Short mmCIF file of C-alpha atoms in Angstrom, two decimals:
data_model
loop_
_atom_site.label_atom_id
_atom_site.label_comp_id
_atom_site.label_asym_id
_atom_site.label_seq_id
_atom_site.Cartn_x
_atom_site.Cartn_y
_atom_site.Cartn_z
CA MET J 1 8.62 -50.72 48.47
CA LEU J 2 9.37 -47.15 47.43
CA HIS J 3 11.59 -45.13 49.69
CA ARG J 4 9.84 -42.23 51.46
CA ARG J 5 12.31 -39.72 49.91
CA THR J 6 11.45 -41.01 46.41
CA LEU J 7 7.73 -40.57 47.10
CA ILE J 8 8.25 -37.00 48.31
CA ALA J 9 10.43 -36.13 45.30
CA GLY J 10 7.80 -37.52 42.93
CA ALA J 11 5.05 -35.56 44.63
CA VAL J 12 7.05 -32.32 44.42
CA ALA J 13 7.76 -32.90 40.72
CA THR J 14 4.08 -33.57 40.05
CA LEU J 15 3.09 -30.35 41.79
CA ALA J 16 5.74 -28.39 39.89
CA MET J 17 4.63 -29.51 36.44
CA PRO J 18 1.41 -27.43 36.27
CA ALA J 19 3.30 -24.42 37.59
CA LEU J 20 5.88 -24.73 34.80
CA ALA J 21 3.17 -25.25 32.20
CA GLN J 22 1.37 -22.12 33.38
CA GLN J 23 4.39 -19.83 33.34
CA PRO J 24 3.43 -16.60 31.61
CA TRP J 25 4.55 -16.19 28.02
CA PRO J 26 7.10 -15.01 26.99
CA GLN J 27 9.93 -16.23 29.21
CA ARG J 28 12.70 -15.38 26.72
CA SER J 29 13.28 -13.48 23.49
CA VAL J 30 10.82 -13.92 20.62
CA ARG J 31 12.00 -14.14 17.01
CA LEU J 32 10.19 -12.25 14.23
CA ILE J 33 11.17 -13.95 10.98
CA LEU J 34 11.01 -11.63 7.97
CA PRO J 35 11.02 -13.03 4.43
CA ASP J 36 12.57 -9.73 3.33
CA THR J 37 15.87 -7.91 3.16
CA PRO J 38 16.81 -5.08 5.57
CA GLY J 39 15.39 -1.75 4.44
CA SER J 40 12.22 -3.18 2.91
CA GLY J 41 8.75 -1.98 3.92
CA ASN J 42 8.19 -5.17 5.88
CA ASP J 43 11.49 -4.60 7.68
CA THR J 44 10.43 -1.05 8.52
CA THR J 45 7.16 -2.36 9.93
CA ALA J 46 8.96 -4.96 12.04
CA ARG J 47 11.28 -2.36 13.52
CA LEU J 48 8.35 -0.13 14.42
CA PHE J 49 6.46 -2.91 16.19
CA SER J 50 9.28 -4.89 17.83
CA PRO J 51 10.29 -2.34 20.51
CA LEU J 52 6.65 -1.69 21.36
CA LEU J 53 5.95 -5.39 21.80
CA GLU J 54 9.11 -5.75 23.87
CA ALA J 55 7.97 -2.93 26.15
CA ALA J 56 4.51 -4.46 26.50
CA LEU J 57 5.55 -8.09 27.03
CA GLY J 58 8.90 -7.71 28.79
CA GLN J 59 11.09 -9.75 26.43
CA PRO J 60 13.05 -8.79 23.28
CA PHE J 61 11.34 -9.21 19.91
CA VAL J 62 14.29 -9.89 17.62
CA VAL J 63 14.01 -9.19 13.88
CA ASP J 64 15.48 -12.04 11.82
CA ASN J 65 15.78 -11.09 8.12
CA ARG J 66 15.61 -14.11 5.79
CA GLY J 67 15.26 -12.51 2.35
CA GLY J 68 15.49 -14.26 -0.98
CA ALA J 69 13.44 -16.32 -3.45
CA GLY J 70 10.56 -13.86 -3.35
CA GLY J 71 10.08 -14.50 0.36
CA ARG J 72 10.15 -18.28 0.19
CA ILE J 73 13.32 -18.67 2.26
CA GLY J 74 11.91 -16.79 5.23
CA VAL J 75 8.52 -18.48 5.06
CA GLU J 76 10.11 -21.92 5.03
CA ALA J 77 12.27 -20.99 8.04
CA ALA J 78 9.13 -20.02 9.93
CA PHE J 79 7.25 -23.09 8.72
CA ARG J 80 9.97 -25.33 10.16
CA SER J 81 10.16 -23.46 13.47
CA PRO J 82 8.70 -25.13 16.57
CA PRO J 83 5.17 -23.93 17.46
CA ASP J 84 6.23 -22.85 20.94
CA GLY J 85 5.46 -19.14 20.81
CA TYR J 86 9.06 -18.06 20.30
CA SER J 87 9.04 -17.75 16.51
CA PHE J 88 6.56 -15.79 14.39
CA LEU J 89 6.47 -14.87 10.73
CA LEU J 90 5.91 -11.29 9.61
CA GLY J 91 4.54 -12.22 6.21
CA ASN J 92 3.38 -10.04 3.36
CA ALA J 93 1.27 -10.10 0.20
CA GLY J 94 4.15 -11.58 -1.78
CA SER J 95 5.53 -14.18 0.59
CA ASN J 96 2.15 -15.40 1.83
CA GLY J 97 -0.11 -14.68 -1.11
CA ILE J 98 1.66 -14.62 -4.46
CA ASN J 99 4.00 -17.51 -3.64
CA GLY J 100 0.99 -19.76 -3.24
CA ALA J 101 0.18 -19.07 -6.90
CA ILE J 102 3.56 -19.35 -8.62
CA TYR J 103 5.49 -22.09 -6.79
CA ARG J 104 4.47 -25.63 -7.63
CA ASP J 105 6.80 -27.34 -5.18
CA LEU J 106 6.05 -25.61 -1.89
CA PRO J 107 6.17 -28.08 1.01
CA TYR J 108 3.07 -26.41 2.47
CA ASP J 109 -0.23 -24.79 1.50
CA LEU J 110 -0.06 -21.08 2.33
CA THR J 111 -3.77 -20.99 3.12
CA THR J 112 -3.38 -23.59 5.89
CA ALA J 113 0.32 -23.76 6.88
CA PHE J 114 0.21 -21.06 9.59
CA ASP J 115 -2.12 -19.78 12.27
CA PRO J 116 -2.89 -16.14 11.40
CA VAL J 117 -2.61 -13.74 14.33
CA SER J 118 -3.40 -10.36 12.79
CA LEU J 119 -2.95 -8.08 9.82
CA LEU J 120 -0.77 -5.13 10.85
CA VAL J 121 -0.49 -2.72 7.92
CA VAL J 122 -2.34 -2.43 4.62
CA GLY J 123 -1.94 0.01 1.77
CA PRO J 124 -1.82 0.35 -1.98
CA ASN J 125 1.06 -0.42 -4.25
CA ALA J 126 2.59 2.43 -6.24
CA LEU J 127 3.61 2.79 -9.87
CA ILE J 128 6.88 4.74 -9.96
CA ILE J 129 9.05 5.92 -12.85
CA ASN J 130 12.35 7.63 -13.48
CA PRO J 131 11.09 10.93 -15.00
CA ARG J 132 14.40 11.60 -16.73
CA VAL J 133 14.02 8.41 -18.78
CA LEU J 134 10.24 8.31 -19.05
CA ALA J 135 9.12 11.92 -19.50
CA VAL J 136 5.40 11.27 -19.10
CA ALA J 137 2.79 13.06 -17.01
CA ASP J 138 0.32 10.28 -16.34
CA VAL J 139 -0.52 6.60 -16.75
CA ALA J 140 -2.22 7.08 -20.12
CA ALA J 141 0.91 8.75 -21.55
CA LEU J 142 3.11 6.00 -20.08
CA ILE J 143 1.01 3.28 -21.70
CA ALA J 144 1.11 5.12 -25.04
CA LEU J 145 4.91 5.44 -24.87
CA LEU J 146 5.46 1.80 -23.91
CA ARG J 147 3.14 0.60 -26.68
CA SER J 148 4.99 2.71 -29.23
CA ARG J 149 8.31 1.02 -28.42
CA PRO J 150 7.60 -2.65 -27.63
CA GLY J 151 10.43 -4.41 -25.81
CA ALA J 152 12.49 -1.20 -25.48
CA PHE J 153 12.07 -0.63 -21.75
CA ASN J 154 12.94 -2.66 -18.66
CA TYR J 155 10.97 -2.78 -15.45
CA ALA J 156 12.39 -3.64 -12.05
CA SER J 157 11.06 -6.10 -9.50
CA ALA J 158 12.18 -7.39 -6.13
CA GLY J 159 12.56 -10.87 -7.58
CA VAL J 160 10.58 -13.42 -9.57
CA GLY J 161 7.17 -13.81 -7.98
CA SER J 162 7.53 -10.74 -5.78
CA SER J 163 4.64 -8.33 -5.34
CA ALA J 164 6.45 -5.88 -7.63
CA HIS J 165 6.75 -8.53 -10.34
CA MET J 166 3.14 -9.66 -10.20
CA ASN J 167 1.75 -6.13 -10.05
CA MET J 168 3.60 -5.22 -13.23
CA GLU J 169 2.55 -8.44 -14.94
CA LEU J 170 -1.05 -7.58 -14.11
CA PHE J 171 -0.48 -4.08 -15.52
CA LYS J 172 1.14 -5.54 -18.66
CA ASN J 173 -1.72 -7.98 -19.09
CA GLN J 174 -4.45 -5.37 -18.79
CA ALA J 175 -2.67 -2.69 -20.83
CA ALA J 176 -1.32 -5.08 -23.52
CA LEU J 177 2.32 -4.05 -23.06
CA ASP J 178 5.68 -5.56 -24.02
CA ILE J 179 8.28 -4.57 -21.40
CA VAL J 180 11.22 -6.58 -20.08
CA HIS J 181 11.37 -7.92 -16.53
CA VAL J 182 14.65 -7.37 -14.65
CA PRO J 183 14.54 -8.94 -11.16
CA TYR J 184 16.61 -7.46 -8.33
CA ARG J 185 17.25 -8.74 -4.83
CA GLY J 186 14.76 -6.95 -2.63
CA SER J 187 12.84 -3.68 -2.64
CA PRO J 188 15.76 -1.33 -1.85
CA ALA J 189 17.63 -2.62 -4.92
CA LEU J 190 14.48 -2.22 -7.02
CA VAL J 191 14.18 1.44 -6.07
CA GLN J 192 17.86 2.07 -6.80
CA ALA J 193 17.44 0.51 -10.25
CA VAL J 194 14.63 2.94 -11.04
CA ILE J 195 16.68 5.90 -9.75
CA ALA J 196 19.67 4.84 -11.87
CA GLY J 197 17.51 4.37 -14.95
CA GLU J 198 18.56 0.73 -15.39
CA ALA J 199 14.89 -0.22 -15.20
CA PRO J 200 12.99 3.06 -15.24
CA LEU J 201 9.62 1.87 -14.01
CA ALA J 202 8.38 -0.43 -11.29
CA PHE J 203 5.64 -1.18 -8.85
CA GLY J 204 6.50 -1.08 -5.17
CA ASN J 205 4.71 -1.04 -1.86
CA LEU J 206 3.97 2.60 -1.15
CA VAL J 207 5.75 2.17 2.19
CA ASN J 208 8.91 1.16 0.33
CA VAL J 209 9.03 4.06 -2.13
CA MET J 210 7.66 7.10 -0.30
CA PRO J 211 11.08 8.38 0.91
CA GLN J 212 12.35 8.50 -2.68
CA VAL J 213 9.08 10.01 -3.92
CA ARG J 214 9.34 12.77 -1.34
CA SER J 215 12.99 13.41 -2.22
CA GLY J 216 12.14 13.66 -5.92
CA GLU J 217 14.39 10.76 -6.93
CA VAL J 218 11.43 8.93 -8.47
CA LYS J 219 8.02 10.07 -9.65
CA LEU J 220 4.84 8.56 -8.22
CA LEU J 221 2.51 8.12 -11.18
CA ALA J 222 -0.41 6.25 -9.62
CA VAL J 223 -1.56 4.02 -6.77
CA THR J 224 -3.34 0.67 -6.98
CA SER J 225 -6.25 1.35 -4.64
CA MET J 226 -9.74 1.90 -6.05
CA THR J 227 -9.92 5.39 -4.57
CA ARG J 228 -7.33 8.12 -4.04
CA LEU J 229 -5.52 8.30 -0.73
CA PRO J 230 -6.51 11.18 1.59
CA ASP J 231 -2.81 12.01 2.14
CA LEU J 232 -2.09 11.94 -1.63
CA PRO J 233 -5.17 13.59 -3.14
CA ASP J 234 -3.35 14.61 -6.32
CA THR J 235 -2.13 11.09 -7.10
CA PRO J 236 -4.60 9.23 -9.32
CA THR J 237 -5.43 5.55 -9.17
CA ILE J 238 -4.69 3.19 -12.03
CA HIS J 239 -8.39 2.31 -11.94
CA GLU J 240 -9.30 5.87 -12.97
CA SER J 241 -6.39 6.16 -15.42
CA GLY J 242 -7.60 3.89 -18.19
CA LEU J 243 -7.54 0.44 -16.59
CA PRO J 244 -10.88 0.16 -14.78
CA GLY J 245 -11.00 -2.43 -12.02
CA PHE J 246 -7.23 -2.52 -11.50
CA GLU J 247 -6.65 -3.03 -7.77
CA THR J 248 -3.99 -4.69 -5.65
CA VAL J 249 -3.40 -4.49 -1.91
CA ALA J 250 -0.08 -4.49 -0.09
CA TRP J 251 -0.19 -5.89 3.43
CA ASN J 252 1.82 -7.48 6.15
CA GLY J 253 0.83 -9.37 9.23
CA LEU J 254 1.88 -11.77 11.95
CA LEU J 255 1.48 -15.51 11.55
CA ALA J 256 2.38 -18.29 13.95
CA PRO J 257 3.73 -21.76 13.09
CA LYS J 258 0.79 -24.16 12.94
CA GLY J 259 -0.08 -25.47 16.37
CA THR J 260 1.22 -22.50 18.39
CA PRO J 261 -0.92 -22.54 21.57
CA ALA J 262 -4.06 -20.42 21.27
CA PRO J 263 -3.46 -18.60 24.60
CA ILE J 264 -0.12 -17.31 23.27
CA ARG J 265 -1.65 -16.14 20.01
CA GLU J 266 -4.50 -14.49 21.87
CA LYS J 267 -2.15 -12.70 24.26
CA LEU J 268 -0.09 -11.37 21.35
CA LEU J 269 -3.24 -10.23 19.54
CA ALA J 270 -4.45 -8.44 22.67
CA GLU J 271 -1.21 -6.42 22.77
CA LEU J 272 -1.54 -5.61 19.08
CA VAL J 273 -5.08 -4.37 19.67
CA ARG J 274 -3.72 -2.02 22.35
CA LEU J 275 -1.13 -0.73 19.89
CA ARG J 276 -3.92 0.22 17.51
CA GLY J 277 -4.49 3.20 19.80
CA ASN J 278 -0.85 4.33 19.61
CA GLU J 279 -1.06 7.64 17.73
CA MET J 280 2.69 7.88 17.13
CA LEU J 281 2.77 4.42 15.54
CA ARG J 282 -0.31 5.14 13.44
CA ASP J 283 1.11 8.47 12.22
CA ARG J 284 4.49 6.99 11.31
CA ILE J 285 2.84 4.24 9.27
CA ARG J 286 0.53 6.77 7.60
CA LEU J 287 3.50 8.94 6.59
CA LEU J 288 4.97 5.88 4.90
CA GLY J 289 1.77 5.42 2.91
CA GLY J 290 0.21 2.62 4.96
CA GLU J 291 -2.65 2.20 7.40
CA LEU J 292 -2.41 0.54 10.81
CA VAL J 293 -5.12 -2.15 10.87
CA VAL J 294 -5.06 -4.77 13.60
CA SER J 295 -7.52 -7.46 12.53
CA THR J 296 -9.03 -10.68 13.73
CA PRO J 297 -7.34 -13.93 12.64
CA GLU J 298 -10.44 -14.70 10.56
CA VAL J 299 -10.17 -11.46 8.55
CA PHE J 300 -6.47 -12.14 7.97
CA GLN J 301 -7.23 -15.67 6.79
CA GLN J 302 -9.75 -14.32 4.27
CA ARG J 303 -7.15 -11.87 2.95
CA ILE J 304 -4.64 -14.68 2.36
CA GLU J 305 -7.19 -16.87 0.60
CA HIS J 306 -8.34 -13.99 -1.62
CA ASP J 307 -4.78 -13.13 -2.66
CA VAL J 308 -3.73 -16.68 -3.43
CA ALA J 309 -6.81 -17.09 -5.65
CA GLN J 310 -6.28 -13.70 -7.39
CA TRP J 311 -2.66 -14.38 -8.25
CA LYS J 312 -3.33 -17.95 -9.34
CA ARG J 313 -5.64 -16.57 -12.02
CA LEU J 314 -2.93 -14.19 -13.27
CA ALA J 315 -0.16 -16.81 -13.06
CA THR J 316 -2.26 -19.15 -15.20
CA ALA J 317 -3.16 -16.45 -17.73
CA ALA J 318 0.43 -15.16 -18.03
CA ASN J 319 2.12 -18.56 -17.62
CA ILE J 320 4.18 -17.38 -14.64
CA THR J 321 5.95 -19.94 -12.48
CA ALA J 322 8.92 -19.84 -10.15
CA GLN J 323 11.37 -22.65 -9.51
#
């Protein structure tokens, strides 16, 4: 026969379990895993959002940079994190789109490995040059110069399979160019390579390169959207500059490890929706060349699937793989 004290203790424990299960999230700090180096556009985005989410939800949102391998290192760290609401991935078009096209040994399928929460920022990519090395006025003149000297010029990327790499390969493919790929470790190093003239042209997320464009260290030749940006009305698109149909989209967004409870994801999304009305946040992102766009998980999922399919076509055509 059970002792009365044992029965009471069991009853108390049973009553306590639902209370523990229903504790409001978050109860401790939340980790934002970034598949990028410090100083990248994705890092800038994270450091804009993290203090606002901390203020809204009452716990620190800690940025954890895991750069390298074109974003694969950070994505795999997030993929292996427990789905408990205390680790999220701030992915981007490279880490969660392109990688699905160029890596043949990923231990996951990027279209199904995570639960999308929301897109955060979208914007075009930018074609930048060092004007002291490449003294051209527009995209047509750049293409003519590069064609006249096949193999003579390097271009910089943020690593094999990065957005910068694949954007330039798409440009090379459509413009029939012979230029040499020089991968660097991350977007800040890419920009410095262009400034130094080591690799005098590159594609970068507009968010990553706008400070150097404004300072005059690099020249912004064109953007990859189909239409010109309202804040950069004098900057043409590549689409209108001799390569019709050329379009790529830079983005980042929050994803949760598969199986993260829906109420947690929904609560986080609700706070992001509130931030959409934050004028200071919206203006800071706009000045960097991006647009604040909080989306539904379904819209984000469609973006990922579209990008993986787009880059698979290019990777097949250009025989691009990463190991």
